[in-house]
XYZ file of C-alpha atoms in Angstrom:
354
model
C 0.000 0.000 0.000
C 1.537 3.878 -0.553
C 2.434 5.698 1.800
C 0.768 9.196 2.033
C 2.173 11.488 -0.306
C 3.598 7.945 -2.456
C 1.845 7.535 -5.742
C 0.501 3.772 -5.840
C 2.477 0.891 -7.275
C 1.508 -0.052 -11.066
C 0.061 -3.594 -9.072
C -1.968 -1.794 -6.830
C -3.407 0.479 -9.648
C -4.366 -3.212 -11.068
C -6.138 -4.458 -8.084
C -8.068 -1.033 -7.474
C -8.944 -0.803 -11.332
C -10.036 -4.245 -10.645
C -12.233 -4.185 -7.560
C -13.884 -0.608 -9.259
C -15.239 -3.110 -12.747
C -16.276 -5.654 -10.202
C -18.108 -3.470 -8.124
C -19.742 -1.621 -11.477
C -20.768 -4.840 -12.818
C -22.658 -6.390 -10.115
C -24.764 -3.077 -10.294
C -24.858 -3.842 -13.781
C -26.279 -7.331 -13.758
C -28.847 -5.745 -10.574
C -30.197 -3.127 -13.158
C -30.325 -5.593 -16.119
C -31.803 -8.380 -13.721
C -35.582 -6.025 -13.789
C -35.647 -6.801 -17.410
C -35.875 -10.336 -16.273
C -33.423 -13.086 -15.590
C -32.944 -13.645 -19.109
C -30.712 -11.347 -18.863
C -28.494 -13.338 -16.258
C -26.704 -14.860 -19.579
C -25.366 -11.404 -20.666
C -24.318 -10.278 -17.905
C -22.173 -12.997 -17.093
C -20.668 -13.410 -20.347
C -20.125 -9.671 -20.002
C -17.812 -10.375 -16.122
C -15.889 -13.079 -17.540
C -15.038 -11.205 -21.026
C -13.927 -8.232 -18.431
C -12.791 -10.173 -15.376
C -11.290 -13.024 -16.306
C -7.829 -12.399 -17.139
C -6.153 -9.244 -19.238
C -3.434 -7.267 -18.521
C -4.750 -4.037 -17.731
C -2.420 -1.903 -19.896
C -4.887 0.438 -20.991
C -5.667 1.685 -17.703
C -2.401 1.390 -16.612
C -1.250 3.620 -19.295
C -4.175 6.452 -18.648
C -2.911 6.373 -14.891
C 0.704 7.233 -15.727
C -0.352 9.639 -18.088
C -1.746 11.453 -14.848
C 0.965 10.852 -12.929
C 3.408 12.120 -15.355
C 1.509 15.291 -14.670
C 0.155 15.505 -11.122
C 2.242 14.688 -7.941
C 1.500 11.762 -5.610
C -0.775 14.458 -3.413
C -3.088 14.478 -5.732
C -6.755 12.561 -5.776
C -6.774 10.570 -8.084
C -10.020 8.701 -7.834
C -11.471 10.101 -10.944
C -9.219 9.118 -13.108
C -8.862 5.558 -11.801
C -12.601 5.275 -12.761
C -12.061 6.813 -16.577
C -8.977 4.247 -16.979
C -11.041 1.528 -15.518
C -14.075 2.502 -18.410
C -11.324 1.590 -21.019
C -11.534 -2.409 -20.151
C -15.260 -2.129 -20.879
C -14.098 -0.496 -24.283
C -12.073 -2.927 -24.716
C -13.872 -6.005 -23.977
C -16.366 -4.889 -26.725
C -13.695 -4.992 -29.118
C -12.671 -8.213 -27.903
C -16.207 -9.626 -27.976
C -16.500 -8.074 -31.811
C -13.264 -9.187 -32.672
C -13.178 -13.158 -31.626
C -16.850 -12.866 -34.002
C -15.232 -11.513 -37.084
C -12.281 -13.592 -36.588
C -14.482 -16.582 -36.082
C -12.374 -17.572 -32.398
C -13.253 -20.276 -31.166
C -11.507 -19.828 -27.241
C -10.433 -16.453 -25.391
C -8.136 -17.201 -22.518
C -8.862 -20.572 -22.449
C -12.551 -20.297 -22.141
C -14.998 -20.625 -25.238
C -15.139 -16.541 -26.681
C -19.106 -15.035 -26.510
C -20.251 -16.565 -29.548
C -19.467 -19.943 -28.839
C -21.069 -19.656 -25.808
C -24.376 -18.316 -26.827
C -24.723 -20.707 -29.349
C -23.877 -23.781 -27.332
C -26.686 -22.066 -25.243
C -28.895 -22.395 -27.919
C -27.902 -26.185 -28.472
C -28.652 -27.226 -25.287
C -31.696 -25.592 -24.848
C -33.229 -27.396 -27.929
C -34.048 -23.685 -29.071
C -35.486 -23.121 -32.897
C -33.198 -21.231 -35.716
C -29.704 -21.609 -35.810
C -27.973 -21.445 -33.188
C -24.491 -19.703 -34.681
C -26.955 -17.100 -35.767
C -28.259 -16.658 -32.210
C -24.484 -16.635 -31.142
C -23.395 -13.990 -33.501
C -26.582 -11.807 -32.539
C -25.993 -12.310 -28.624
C -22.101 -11.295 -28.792
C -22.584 -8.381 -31.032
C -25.347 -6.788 -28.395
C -22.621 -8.177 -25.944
C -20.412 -5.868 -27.136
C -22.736 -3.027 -27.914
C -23.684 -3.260 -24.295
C -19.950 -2.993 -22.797
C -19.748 -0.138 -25.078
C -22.934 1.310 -23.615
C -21.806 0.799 -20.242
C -17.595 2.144 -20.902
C -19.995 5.451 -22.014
C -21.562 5.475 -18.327
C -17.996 4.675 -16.236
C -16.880 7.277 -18.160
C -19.129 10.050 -17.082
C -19.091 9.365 -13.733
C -15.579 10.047 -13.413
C -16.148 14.029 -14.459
C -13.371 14.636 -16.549
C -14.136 16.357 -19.342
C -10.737 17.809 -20.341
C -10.274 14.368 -21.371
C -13.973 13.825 -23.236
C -12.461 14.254 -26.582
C -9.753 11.677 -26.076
C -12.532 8.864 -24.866
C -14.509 9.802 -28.181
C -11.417 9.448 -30.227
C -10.704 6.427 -28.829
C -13.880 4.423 -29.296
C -13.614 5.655 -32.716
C -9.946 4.603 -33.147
C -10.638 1.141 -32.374
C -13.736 0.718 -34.442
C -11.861 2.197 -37.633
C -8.286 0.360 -36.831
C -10.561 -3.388 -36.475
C -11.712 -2.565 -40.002
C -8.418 -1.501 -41.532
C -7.614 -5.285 -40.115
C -10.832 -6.718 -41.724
C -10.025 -4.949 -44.964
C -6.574 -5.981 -45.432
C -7.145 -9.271 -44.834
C -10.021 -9.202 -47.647
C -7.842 -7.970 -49.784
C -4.636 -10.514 -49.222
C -2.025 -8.022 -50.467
C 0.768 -9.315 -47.619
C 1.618 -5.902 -47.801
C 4.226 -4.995 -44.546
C 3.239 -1.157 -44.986
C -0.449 -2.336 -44.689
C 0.102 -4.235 -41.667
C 2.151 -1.223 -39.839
C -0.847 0.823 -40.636
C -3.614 -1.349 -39.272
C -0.739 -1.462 -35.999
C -0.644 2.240 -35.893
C -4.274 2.916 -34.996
C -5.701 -0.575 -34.043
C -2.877 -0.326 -31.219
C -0.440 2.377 -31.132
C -3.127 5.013 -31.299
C -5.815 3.269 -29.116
C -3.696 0.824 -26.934
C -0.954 3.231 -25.561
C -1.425 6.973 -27.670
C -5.248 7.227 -26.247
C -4.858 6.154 -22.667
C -1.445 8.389 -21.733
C -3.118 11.255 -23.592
C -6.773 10.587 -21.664
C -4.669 10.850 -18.309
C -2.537 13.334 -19.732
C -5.015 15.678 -20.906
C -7.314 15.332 -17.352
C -4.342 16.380 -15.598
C -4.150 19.368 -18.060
C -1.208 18.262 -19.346
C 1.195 20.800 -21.680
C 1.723 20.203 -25.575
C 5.641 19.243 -24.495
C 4.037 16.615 -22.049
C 1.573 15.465 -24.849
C 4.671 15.214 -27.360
C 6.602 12.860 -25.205
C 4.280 10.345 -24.424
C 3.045 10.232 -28.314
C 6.918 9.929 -28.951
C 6.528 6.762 -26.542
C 3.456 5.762 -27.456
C 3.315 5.396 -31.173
C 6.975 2.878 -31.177
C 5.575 0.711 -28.437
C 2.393 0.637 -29.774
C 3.651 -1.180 -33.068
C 6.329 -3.259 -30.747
C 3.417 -4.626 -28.969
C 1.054 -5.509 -31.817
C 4.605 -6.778 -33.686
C 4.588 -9.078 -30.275
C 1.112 -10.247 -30.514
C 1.363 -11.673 -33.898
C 4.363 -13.235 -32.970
C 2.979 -14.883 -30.416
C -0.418 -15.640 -32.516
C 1.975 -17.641 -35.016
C 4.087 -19.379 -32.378
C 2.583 -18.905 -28.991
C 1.886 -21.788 -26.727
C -1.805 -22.689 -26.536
C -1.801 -23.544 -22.651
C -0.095 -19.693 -22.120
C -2.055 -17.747 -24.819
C -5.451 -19.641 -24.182
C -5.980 -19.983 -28.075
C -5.108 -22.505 -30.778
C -1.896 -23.161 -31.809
C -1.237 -20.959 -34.705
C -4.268 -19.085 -34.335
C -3.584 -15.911 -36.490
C -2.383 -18.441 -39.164
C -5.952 -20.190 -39.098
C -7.675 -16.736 -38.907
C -5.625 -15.562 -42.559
C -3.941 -12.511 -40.211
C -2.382 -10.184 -43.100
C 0.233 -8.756 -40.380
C 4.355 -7.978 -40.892
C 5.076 -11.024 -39.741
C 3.126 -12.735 -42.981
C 3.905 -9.806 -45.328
C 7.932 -10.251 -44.630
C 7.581 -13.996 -44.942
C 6.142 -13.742 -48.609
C 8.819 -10.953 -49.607
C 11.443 -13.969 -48.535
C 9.732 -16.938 -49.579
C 10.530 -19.127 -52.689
C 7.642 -19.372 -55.152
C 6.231 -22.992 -53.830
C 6.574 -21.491 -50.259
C 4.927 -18.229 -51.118
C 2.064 -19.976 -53.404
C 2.142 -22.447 -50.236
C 1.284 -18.971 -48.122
C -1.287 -18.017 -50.374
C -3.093 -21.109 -50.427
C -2.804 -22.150 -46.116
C -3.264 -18.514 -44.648
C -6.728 -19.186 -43.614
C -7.427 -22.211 -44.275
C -9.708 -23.223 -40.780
C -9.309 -26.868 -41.126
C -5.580 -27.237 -41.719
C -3.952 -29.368 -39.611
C -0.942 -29.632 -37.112
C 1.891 -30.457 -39.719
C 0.132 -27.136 -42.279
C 0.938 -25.153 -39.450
C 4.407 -26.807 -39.238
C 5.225 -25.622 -42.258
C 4.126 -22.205 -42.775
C 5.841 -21.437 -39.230
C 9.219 -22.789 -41.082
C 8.724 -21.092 -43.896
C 8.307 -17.572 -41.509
C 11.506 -18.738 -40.149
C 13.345 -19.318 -43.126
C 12.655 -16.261 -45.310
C 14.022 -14.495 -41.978
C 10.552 -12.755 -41.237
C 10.719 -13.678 -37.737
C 14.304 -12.485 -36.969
C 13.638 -8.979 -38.815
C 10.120 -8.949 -36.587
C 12.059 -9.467 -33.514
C 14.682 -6.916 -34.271
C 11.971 -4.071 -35.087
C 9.881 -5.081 -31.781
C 13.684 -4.595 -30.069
C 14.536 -1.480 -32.115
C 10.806 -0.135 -31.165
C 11.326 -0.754 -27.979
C 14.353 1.459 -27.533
C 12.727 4.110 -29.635
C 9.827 4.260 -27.462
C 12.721 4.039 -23.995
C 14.322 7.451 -25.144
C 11.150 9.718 -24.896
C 11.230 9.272 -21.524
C 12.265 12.493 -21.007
C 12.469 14.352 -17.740
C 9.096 16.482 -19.125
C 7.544 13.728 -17.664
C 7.328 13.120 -13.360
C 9.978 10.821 -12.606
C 7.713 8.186 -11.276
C 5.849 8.202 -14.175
C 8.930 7.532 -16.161
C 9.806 4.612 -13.941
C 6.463 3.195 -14.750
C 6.344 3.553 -17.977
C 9.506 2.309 -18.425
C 8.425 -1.007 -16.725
C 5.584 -0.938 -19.303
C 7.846 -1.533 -22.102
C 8.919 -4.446 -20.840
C 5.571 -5.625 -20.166
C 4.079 -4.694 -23.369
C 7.129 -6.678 -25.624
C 8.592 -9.697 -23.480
C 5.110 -11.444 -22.886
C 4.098 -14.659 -23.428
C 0.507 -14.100 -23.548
């Protein structure tokens, strides 16, 4: 616990961000539970999409943006509830996302869809039920979206309004800069860094630092330094997730084994494969890259091919090279203990195994 006058450890801004969605979504499910207790489904699909599991970065990120602002003496309950009202942001992205990408397991646990429909199944229910699936996680995540909106104005911040609308609109237009490149199948690298730029540098570290930032009225040389952070470890993190959504280990990542590979994922690491691929390998790409039911040894051999064009080793050097870039803004604009924090955050974003 901090001291008086001590700003809070980046594990104790966890646990508090933590308790604060728990708290808000048991008033949740009491509000939804007049409607009726058919509503019971939703809202406990809605605590384990939020609950169970996640790293907390966005939040983490908004808080630090504060902090790099406003000493430790500060009250800082308000913003603790805005960062907290980016999970529920995010967990509707995560709910959309896992539909459009046709994910079959989040964390380990079957994603919305697949619940609601096995709901359906059992219940001997008319229609079908991956219809009824789809329809219950998109309201899922139209809901969380709904309720991020309500967090959100509680906290009373409205230096940083504009940032929360630019976010949820970030997101939105970054998931279908994904969908749209993968439609297309271009393996295009300056396609991929594009779709990493506002699907995660913009919304995943840009947004929250500047949310904090800006409700701690933050200065346009504070603003500039945590962008300069921001937008490098934003791509070094997405650069990490789709290395780990190649070659991740299912029981750590809680998702298939070669997951992005089954869901056609146009990202660098893919792009940077085909520029180094022979023909067979590269018509090999074209053909497997989303192909649902291939099996363990398809897999097998698209990962070597990602390995021996040298995509992998020139991913890993730009995630390290990002990394560093995003290290030196850290400049003393910011509070020191926000630097320290930050700092950590690198590490956290880009040596992960989930």
């Amino acid at each position: 616990m901090a001291e008086p006058g001590e700003a809070p450890s980046d594990e104790e801004i966890v646990t508090r961000v933590d308790r604060l969605l728990a708290h808000f979504l048991d008033e949740r499910a009491e509000s939804l539970a007049h409607v009726g207790p058919e509503l019971a489904p939703m809202t406990e699909a809605a605590r384990r999409l939020v609950l169970d599991g996640g790293k907390r970065l966005r939040p983490r990120f908004a808080y630090w943006g504060w902090r790099a602002v406003r000493p430790a003496t500060d009250d800082d309950e308000a913003v603790v509830t805005a960062a907290a009202s980016l999970e529920l942001v995010h967990a509707c992205a995560l709910a959309h996302d896992d539909l459009m990408d046709s994910s079959r397991t989040r964390r380990g646990n079957p994603t919305a869809h697949v619940s609601f429909a096995e709901m359906h199944d059992a219940a001997g229910w008319s229609g079908a039920s991956e219809t009824f699936g789809a329809s219950a996680a998109i309201l899922l995540g139209d809901l969380l979206l709904a309720w991020a909106d309500t967090l959100f104005a509680r906290a009373c911040l409205p230096g940083a309004q504009r940032v929360f609308d630019d976010m949820r609109q970030m997101v939105m237009a970054g998931q279908y800069l994904d969908v749209l490149i993968q439609a297309r199948a271009e393996f295009s690298a300056d396609s991929a860094l594009r779709v990493a730029e506002f699907k995660t540098s913009k919304y995943t570290v840009e947004g929250p630092l500047h949310l904090g930032a800006r409700a701690a009225g933050a200065s346009q040389p504070v603003l500039a330094a945590l962008t300069g952070y921001a937008i490098p470890l934003g791509e070094a993190f997405q650069l990490r997730d789709d290395v780990l959504g190649v070659f991740g280990d299912p029981s750590i990542t809680g998702k298939p084994a070669g997951d992005d590979l089954l869901e056609g994922k146009q990202t660098l690491l893919v792009a940077l494969a085909m520029q180094g691929a022979t023909a067979a390998q590269g018509a090999a790409l074209r053909a497997d890259l989303g192909r649902r039911d291939l099996d363990a040894d398809g897999i097998a051999y698209l990962r070597e091919v990602i390995v021996g064009s040298g995509a992998l080793e020139q991913v890993e050097a730009r995630i390290a090279a990002r990394a560093e870039q995003a290290r030196g803004a850290l400049t003393d604009v910011l509070a020191r203990e926000a630097r320290d924090a930050l700092d950590s955050l690198i590490t956290a974003a880009t040596q992960r195994h989930v």
